[in-house]
Coordinates of N, CA and C in Angstrom, one line a residue:
M1 N 6.5 -1.3 -25.4 CA 7.0 -2.0 -24.5 C 6.2 -2.1 -23.0
T2 N 6.1 -3.2 -22.3 CA 5.5 -3.1 -21.5 C 6.4 -2.9 -19.9
T3 N 5.9 -2.1 -18.8 CA 6.3 -1.6 -18.1 C 6.2 -2.3 -16.9
D4 N 6.6 -2.1 -15.7 CA 5.8 -2.8 -14.6 C 5.4 -1.3 -13.7
L5 N 5.3 -0.1 -14.2 CA 4.8 1.1 -13.8 C 3.4 1.0 -13.9
R6 N 2.7 1.7 -13.0 CA 1.3 1.8 -13.1 C 1.2 3.3 -12.3
T7 N 0.5 4.0 -13.1 CA -0.1 5.3 -12.4 C -1.8 5.4 -12.5
L8 N -1.9 6.4 -11.9 CA -3.6 6.9 -11.7 C -3.5 8.4 -12.1
D9 N -4.7 8.9 -12.6 CA -4.4 10.0 -13.3 C -6.1 10.4 -12.1
L10 N -5.2 11.5 -10.8 CA -6.1 11.4 -9.9 C -7.5 12.8 -10.3
N11 N -7.0 13.1 -11.4 CA -8.5 14.0 -12.2 C -9.4 13.5 -13.2
K12 N -9.2 12.4 -13.5 CA -9.9 11.5 -14.1 C -10.2 10.3 -12.8
S13 N -10.3 9.7 -12.2 CA -10.9 8.6 -10.9 C -11.7 9.6 -10.5
Q14 N -13.0 8.6 -10.0 CA -14.1 9.0 -9.7 C -14.7 8.1 -8.4
T15 N -13.2 7.1 -8.0 CA -13.2 6.5 -7.2 C -13.6 7.2 -5.3
E16 N -14.1 6.1 -4.9 CA -15.1 6.9 -3.3 C -14.4 5.3 -2.5
P17 N -14.2 6.4 -1.3 CA -13.4 5.3 -0.2 C -14.6 4.2 -0.4
A18 N -14.0 2.8 -0.1 CA -14.8 1.4 0.3 C -14.9 0.6 1.6
H19 N -15.7 0.8 2.3 CA -15.6 0.3 4.1 C -16.6 -0.2 4.0
D20 N -16.6 -1.1 5.3 CA -17.7 -2.1 5.5 C -17.9 -1.9 6.9
A21 N -18.9 -2.2 7.8 CA -18.6 -2.1 9.3 C -17.8 -2.5 9.8
D22 N -17.6 -3.4 9.6 CA -16.6 -4.6 10.4 C -15.1 -3.9 10.1
S23 N -14.8 -3.1 9.3 CA -13.7 -2.6 9.2 C -13.4 -0.9 9.5
E24 N -12.4 -1.0 10.1 CA -11.9 0.3 10.1 C -10.7 0.7 9.6
I25 N -10.4 2.1 8.7 CA -8.8 2.6 8.1 C -8.3 3.5 8.9
R26 N -7.2 3.8 9.2 CA -6.8 5.0 9.8 C -5.2 5.2 9.5
E27 N -4.9 6.1 9.8 CA -3.1 6.5 9.5 C -2.4 5.4 10.3
I28 N -1.3 5.6 9.9 CA -0.2 4.4 10.6 C 0.3 5.4 12.0
R29 N 0.2 4.8 13.0 CA 0.9 5.5 14.0 C 2.3 4.7 14.7
P30 N 3.0 5.3 15.3 CA 4.1 4.3 15.5 C 3.9 3.3 16.2
A31 N 3.2 3.6 16.8 CA 2.4 2.1 18.2 C 2.2 1.2 17.0
D32 N 2.3 1.0 15.9 CA 1.4 0.3 14.9 C 2.5 -0.5 14.7
L33 N 3.7 -0.2 14.6 CA 5.0 -0.8 14.0 C 5.4 -2.4 14.0
E34 N 4.9 -2.6 15.5 CA 5.1 -4.0 15.7 C 4.0 -4.8 14.6
D35 N 2.3 -4.5 15.1 CA 1.3 -5.2 14.0 C 1.9 -4.9 12.5
L36 N 2.6 -3.6 11.9 CA 2.4 -4.1 10.8 C 3.6 -4.8 10.2
A37 N 4.9 -4.9 11.1 CA 5.5 -6.4 10.7 C 5.1 -7.6 11.0
Q38 N 4.2 -7.6 11.8 CA 3.6 -9.1 11.8 C 2.8 -9.3 10.4
L39 N 2.1 -8.2 9.9 CA 1.3 -8.2 9.1 C 1.9 -8.8 7.5
Y40 N 3.2 -7.4 7.8 CA 4.4 -7.8 6.4 C 4.7 -9.4 6.3
L41 N 5.0 -9.9 7.5 CA 5.6 -11.5 7.3 C 4.5 -12.2 6.9
V42 N 3.3 -12.0 7.6 CA 2.3 -12.9 6.8 C 1.6 -13.3 5.4
S43 N 2.2 -12.2 5.3 CA 1.6 -11.4 3.7 C 1.9 -12.1 2.4
Y44 N 3.7 -11.9 2.6 CA 4.3 -12.1 1.6 C 5.2 -13.6 2.1
P45 N 5.2 -14.4 1.0 CA 6.1 -15.9 0.9 C 7.6 -15.2 1.3
P46 N 8.3 -16.1 1.9 CA 9.6 -15.8 2.6 C 10.4 -15.1 1.6
E47 N 10.3 -15.7 0.3 CA 11.1 -15.1 -0.6 C 11.0 -14.5 -1.3
I48 N 9.7 -13.6 -1.3 CA 9.2 -12.1 -1.8 C 9.7 -10.9 -0.4
G49 N 9.1 -11.9 0.8 CA 9.3 -10.7 2.1 C 10.5 -10.7 2.7
A50 N 9.9 -11.1 4.1 CA 11.1 -11.5 4.6 C 10.6 -13.0 5.4
P51 N 12.0 -13.6 5.7 CA 12.2 -14.8 6.4 C 11.1 -15.2 7.5
D52 N 11.4 -13.9 8.4 CA 11.2 -14.3 10.1 C 10.7 -12.7 10.6
L53 N 10.2 -12.9 11.4 CA 9.5 -11.6 12.0 C 11.1 -10.5 12.2
F54 N 12.4 -10.9 13.1 CA 13.1 -10.0 13.0 C 13.4 -9.5 11.7
E55 N 13.7 -9.7 10.4 CA 13.9 -9.5 9.2 C 12.3 -8.4 9.1
A56 N 11.7 -9.0 8.9 CA 10.1 -8.1 9.1 C 10.4 -6.9 9.7
K57 N 10.6 -6.7 11.0 CA 10.7 -5.7 11.8 C 11.7 -4.5 11.2
A58 N 12.9 -5.3 10.8 CA 14.0 -4.2 10.0 C 13.5 -3.7 8.7
E59 N 12.8 -4.5 8.1 CA 12.0 -3.6 6.9 C 11.2 -2.8 7.1
I60 N 9.8 -3.0 7.6 CA 9.5 -2.0 8.5 C 9.9 -0.8 9.2
E61 N 10.7 -0.9 9.8 CA 11.8 0.2 10.4 C 12.4 0.9 9.6
A62 N 13.2 -0.1 8.4 CA 13.9 0.9 7.4 C 13.0 1.7 6.3
T63 N 11.3 1.3 6.5 CA 10.5 2.0 5.4 C 10.3 3.6 6.4
F64 N 10.3 3.2 7.5 CA 9.7 4.7 8.7 C 11.1 5.4 8.6
A65 N 12.4 4.8 8.1 CA 13.7 5.6 8.8 C 13.5 6.4 7.3
G66 N 13.1 6.2 6.0 CA 13.2 6.9 4.9 C 14.1 6.2 4.4
E67 N 14.4 5.3 4.1 CA 15.2 4.2 3.4 C 14.7 4.2 1.6
F68 N 13.0 4.1 1.8 CA 12.9 4.3 0.5 C 11.8 5.4 -0.1
G69 N 12.2 6.4 0.6 CA 11.7 7.7 0.4 C 11.3 8.2 1.9
Q70 N 10.6 9.4 1.6 CA 10.2 10.4 2.9 C 8.2 10.0 2.7
L71 N 7.9 9.0 4.1 CA 7.1 8.2 4.0 C 6.1 9.6 3.8
R72 N 4.9 9.5 3.5 CA 3.5 10.6 3.5 C 2.7 10.0 4.7
T73 N 2.4 11.2 5.6 CA 1.5 10.7 6.7 C 0.4 10.2 6.3
S74 N -0.5 11.2 5.6 CA -1.8 10.9 5.0 C -1.7 10.1 4.4
A75 N -1.5 9.2 3.7 CA -1.1 8.3 3.2 C -0.5 7.3 3.0
N76 N -0.3 6.5 4.5 CA -0.3 5.9 5.1 C -1.0 5.2 5.8
L77 N -1.6 3.7 5.6 CA -2.7 3.6 6.5 C -3.0 1.9 6.7
I78 N -3.3 1.8 7.9 CA -3.4 0.7 8.4 C -5.5 0.0 8.2
A79 N -5.4 -1.4 8.2 CA -6.6 -1.8 7.9 C -7.0 -2.5 9.1
F80 N -7.9 -2.6 10.0 CA -8.6 -3.4 11.3 C -9.7 -4.1 11.0
H81 N -9.9 -5.2 11.5 CA -11.0 -6.3 10.5 C -11.5 -6.4 12.0
Q82 N -12.5 -5.9 12.2 CA -12.9 -6.3 13.9 C -11.6 -6.5 15.3
G83 N -11.0 -5.5 14.4 CA -10.1 -4.8 15.8 C -8.8 -5.4 15.7
T84 N -8.8 -6.4 14.6 CA -7.6 -7.3 14.4 C -7.0 -6.7 13.0
P85 N -5.4 -6.4 13.2 CA -4.8 -5.5 11.8 C -4.9 -7.0 10.7
A86 N -5.5 -5.7 9.3 CA -5.7 -6.8 8.5 C -5.1 -6.2 7.8
G87 N -4.3 -5.2 6.8 CA -3.6 -5.0 5.9 C -3.3 -3.4 5.9
A88 N -2.6 -3.2 5.3 CA -2.0 -1.8 5.2 C -1.2 -1.5 4.1
I89 N -1.3 -0.3 3.7 CA -0.6 0.4 2.2 C 0.5 1.5 2.9
L90 N 1.6 1.2 2.1 CA 2.8 2.4 2.6 C 3.0 3.1 1.3
T91 N 2.7 4.7 1.5 CA 3.3 5.3 0.5 C 4.0 6.6 0.5
V92 N 5.4 6.9 -0.4 CA 6.2 8.0 -0.1 C 5.8 9.0 -1.0
T93 N 6.5 10.2 -0.6 CA 6.1 11.5 -1.0 C 6.6 11.3 -2.8
K94 N 7.5 10.5 -3.2 CA 8.3 10.8 -4.4 C 8.7 9.4 -4.4
S95 N 8.6 8.5 -5.7 CA 9.6 7.7 -6.0 C 11.3 7.7 -6.1
I96 N 11.7 7.2 -5.0 CA 13.1 7.5 -5.2 C 14.2 6.5 -6.5
W97 N 12.9 5.6 -7.0 CA 13.2 4.8 -8.2 C 13.0 5.4 -9.5
D98 N 12.4 6.4 -9.8 CA 11.5 6.9 -10.6 C 11.6 8.7 -10.6
P99 N 12.7 9.2 -10.7 CA 12.7 10.7 -10.4 C 11.6 11.5 -11.4
E100 N 11.5 11.0 -12.2 CA 10.9 11.7 -13.5 C 9.2 12.0 -12.7
L101 N 8.8 11.3 -11.9 CA 7.2 10.8 -11.5 C 6.9 11.7 -10.8
S102 N 5.8 12.5 -10.6 CA 5.6 13.3 -9.5 C 4.3 12.3 -9.0
G103 N 4.1 13.1 -7.6 CA 3.2 12.7 -6.6 C 3.9 11.7 -6.0
P104 N 3.1 11.1 -5.0 CA 2.7 10.3 -4.0 C 3.0 8.5 -4.8
F105 N 4.1 7.5 -4.3 CA 4.5 6.4 -4.4 C 4.0 5.5 -3.8
I106 N 3.2 4.7 -4.1 CA 2.7 3.5 -3.0 C 4.3 2.5 -3.3
I107 N 4.8 2.1 -2.2 CA 5.9 1.1 -2.1 C 5.2 -0.1 -1.9
D108 N 4.0 0.2 -0.9 CA 3.8 -1.4 -0.6 C 2.4 -1.5 -0.3
L109 N 1.3 -2.6 -0.6 CA 0.4 -2.8 -0.3 C 0.1 -4.4 -0.2
F110 N -0.3 -4.6 1.7 CA -0.4 -5.6 1.7 C -1.4 -6.1 2.7
V111 N -1.5 -7.5 2.6 CA -3.4 -7.8 3.5 C -2.9 -9.0 3.8
S112 N -3.4 -9.3 5.1 CA -3.3 -10.9 5.5 C -3.9 -12.0 4.9
P113 N -3.3 -13.0 4.7 CA -4.3 -13.8 3.7 C -5.5 -14.5 4.5
R114 N -5.3 -14.2 6.0 CA -6.6 -14.4 6.8 C -8.0 -13.5 6.0
Y115 N -7.7 -12.3 5.9 CA -8.4 -11.3 5.4 C -8.5 -10.9 3.9
R116 N -8.2 -11.9 3.2 CA -8.1 -11.4 1.4 C -9.8 -11.8 1.2
K117 N -9.7 -11.1 0.2 CA -11.1 -11.2 -0.8 C -12.5 -10.8 0.0
Q118 N -12.2 -10.1 1.2 CA -12.7 -9.5 1.6 C -13.1 -7.7 1.5
G119 N -12.3 -7.3 0.7 CA -12.0 -6.0 0.2 C -11.3 -4.9 1.0
I120 N -10.2 -5.8 2.1 CA -9.5 -4.7 2.3 C -8.4 -4.1 1.8
G121 N -7.8 -4.8 1.0 CA -7.3 -4.1 -0.2 C -7.6 -3.2 -1.0
R122 N -8.9 -3.2 -1.4 CA -9.6 -2.1 -2.0 C -9.7 -0.9 -1.2
A123 N -10.3 -1.1 -0.3 CA -10.4 -0.2 1.0 C -9.2 0.6 1.0
L124 N -8.3 0.0 1.1 CA -6.7 0.7 1.6 C -6.2 1.4 0.5
V125 N -6.5 1.0 -0.5 CA -6.4 1.8 -2.0 C -7.3 3.0 -2.3
T126 N -8.6 2.8 -1.8 CA -9.6 3.5 -2.7 C -9.4 5.3 -1.4
S127 N -9.2 4.3 0.0 CA -9.1 5.4 1.3 C -7.4 6.2 0.7
L128 N -6.7 5.7 0.4 CA -5.3 6.3 -0.2 C -6.0 7.4 -1.2
I129 N -6.6 7.0 -2.5 CA -6.7 8.1 -3.6 C -7.6 8.9 -3.0
S130 N -8.2 8.8 -2.0 CA -9.2 9.9 -1.4 C -8.2 11.2 -0.6
A131 N -7.1 10.5 0.4 CA -6.4 11.2 1.0 C -5.3 12.0 0.1
C132 N -4.9 11.4 -1.0 CA -4.4 12.1 -2.3 C -5.1 13.0 -2.5
K133 N -6.4 12.8 -2.7 CA -7.2 13.6 -3.4 C -7.3 14.9 -2.7
A134 N -7.9 14.9 -1.5 CA -7.8 15.7 -0.6 C -6.3 16.9 -0.3
A135 N -5.3 16.2 -0.5 CA -4.0 16.9 -0.5 C -3.6 17.3 -2.1
D136 N -4.5 17.4 -3.0 CA -4.6 18.2 -4.2 C -3.3 17.4 -5.6
D137 N -3.0 15.9 -4.7 CA -2.3 15.5 -5.6 C -2.9 15.1 -7.0
T138 N -2.4 15.1 -8.4 CA -3.1 15.0 -9.3 C -2.7 13.6 -10.3
Q139 N -1.5 12.6 -9.4 CA -0.8 11.5 -9.8 C -1.0 10.7 -8.6
I140 N -1.0 9.0 -8.5 CA -0.5 8.3 -7.6 C 0.0 6.8 -8.4
S141 N 1.1 6.4 -8.1 CA 1.7 5.4 -8.8 C 2.0 4.7 -8.0
L142 N 3.1 3.5 -8.9 CA 3.1 1.9 -8.1 C 4.2 0.8 -9.1
R143 N 5.0 0.5 -8.5 CA 5.2 -0.9 -9.7 C 4.9 -2.1 -9.5
V144 N 4.5 -2.8 -10.2 CA 3.8 -4.3 -9.7 C 5.0 -5.4 -10.5
G145 N 4.8 -6.5 -10.0 CA 6.6 -7.0 -10.0 C 6.2 -8.6 -9.3
E146 N 6.9 -9.2 -8.7 CA 7.0 -10.8 -8.9 C 6.3 -11.1 -7.4
G147 N 6.0 -10.0 -6.2 CA 5.3 -9.9 -5.2 C 4.1 -9.4 -5.5
T148 N 3.5 -9.1 -6.5 CA 2.3 -8.7 -6.8 C 1.0 -9.9 -7.3
S149 N 0.4 -9.8 -6.3 CA -0.7 -11.0 -6.6 C -1.8 -10.7 -7.7
S150 N -2.0 -11.8 -8.3 CA -3.2 -11.3 -9.4 C -4.4 -10.8 -9.1
S151 N -4.9 -10.7 -7.9 CA -5.8 -9.9 -7.0 C -5.4 -8.6 -7.3
A152 N -4.3 -8.4 -6.5 CA -4.0 -6.7 -6.9 C -3.8 -6.1 -8.2
Y153 N -3.3 -6.9 -9.1 CA -2.9 -6.5 -10.7 C -4.9 -6.2 -10.8
S154 N -5.5 -7.3 -10.4 CA -6.8 -6.7 -11.3 C -7.6 -5.5 -10.0
L155 N -6.9 -5.5 -9.0 CA -8.1 -4.1 -8.0 C -7.1 -3.1 -9.3
Y156 N -5.9 -2.9 -9.2 CA -5.0 -1.6 -9.6 C -6.0 -1.4 -11.1
S157 N -6.1 -2.4 -11.9 CA -6.7 -2.2 -12.9 C -7.8 -1.5 -13.0
K158 N -8.9 -2.4 -12.1 CA -10.1 -1.7 -12.1 C -10.5 -0.2 -11.5
L159 N -9.4 -0.2 -10.7 CA -9.6 1.4 -9.8 C -8.8 2.3 -10.8
G160 N -8.5 2.0 -11.9 CA -7.8 3.0 -13.1 C -6.5 3.2 -13.2
F161 N -5.5 2.4 -12.3 CA -3.7 2.5 -12.6 C -3.6 1.9 -14.2
V162 N -3.4 2.7 -15.0 CA -2.5 2.1 -16.1 C -0.7 2.1 -16.5
E163 N -0.2 1.4 -17.5 CA 1.3 1.7 -17.7 C 0.6 3.3 -18.3
P164 N 2.2 4.1 -18.1 CA 2.5 5.3 -18.4 C 2.5 5.3 -19.9

């Protein structure tokens, strides 16, 4: 049976962070919420994400209010390309939809269309993997679905995420 759940065994992962000279990845700060809403809005089609900036802000605010689980500070990252917000990854300490899972759960990875195919998504996920390893986590999970691009499916597979 095929499932939309994917997990990565951090004990088997040999992935190292991927960065380039034009990009910076750091933990998300409260001052980044406006940039996150803008990124979220442009990264997803309206039928998948938010139809307008007001709704995008509401979605990001709900995320930070804990509606999708308790955010993991060190595993919520934003990427900048030459100083411009380019993508983000949002992670909670535990999936609220899958109580049997242990460890962090990626609730969102989004990259502005302007910066796709430039390694931003890979850099965000590999930085997250490093942060989770540093926290002695043994597993990271996520779900793929309607809003998951073919590039994201490929990235997750290349990094070792598999169906449990």
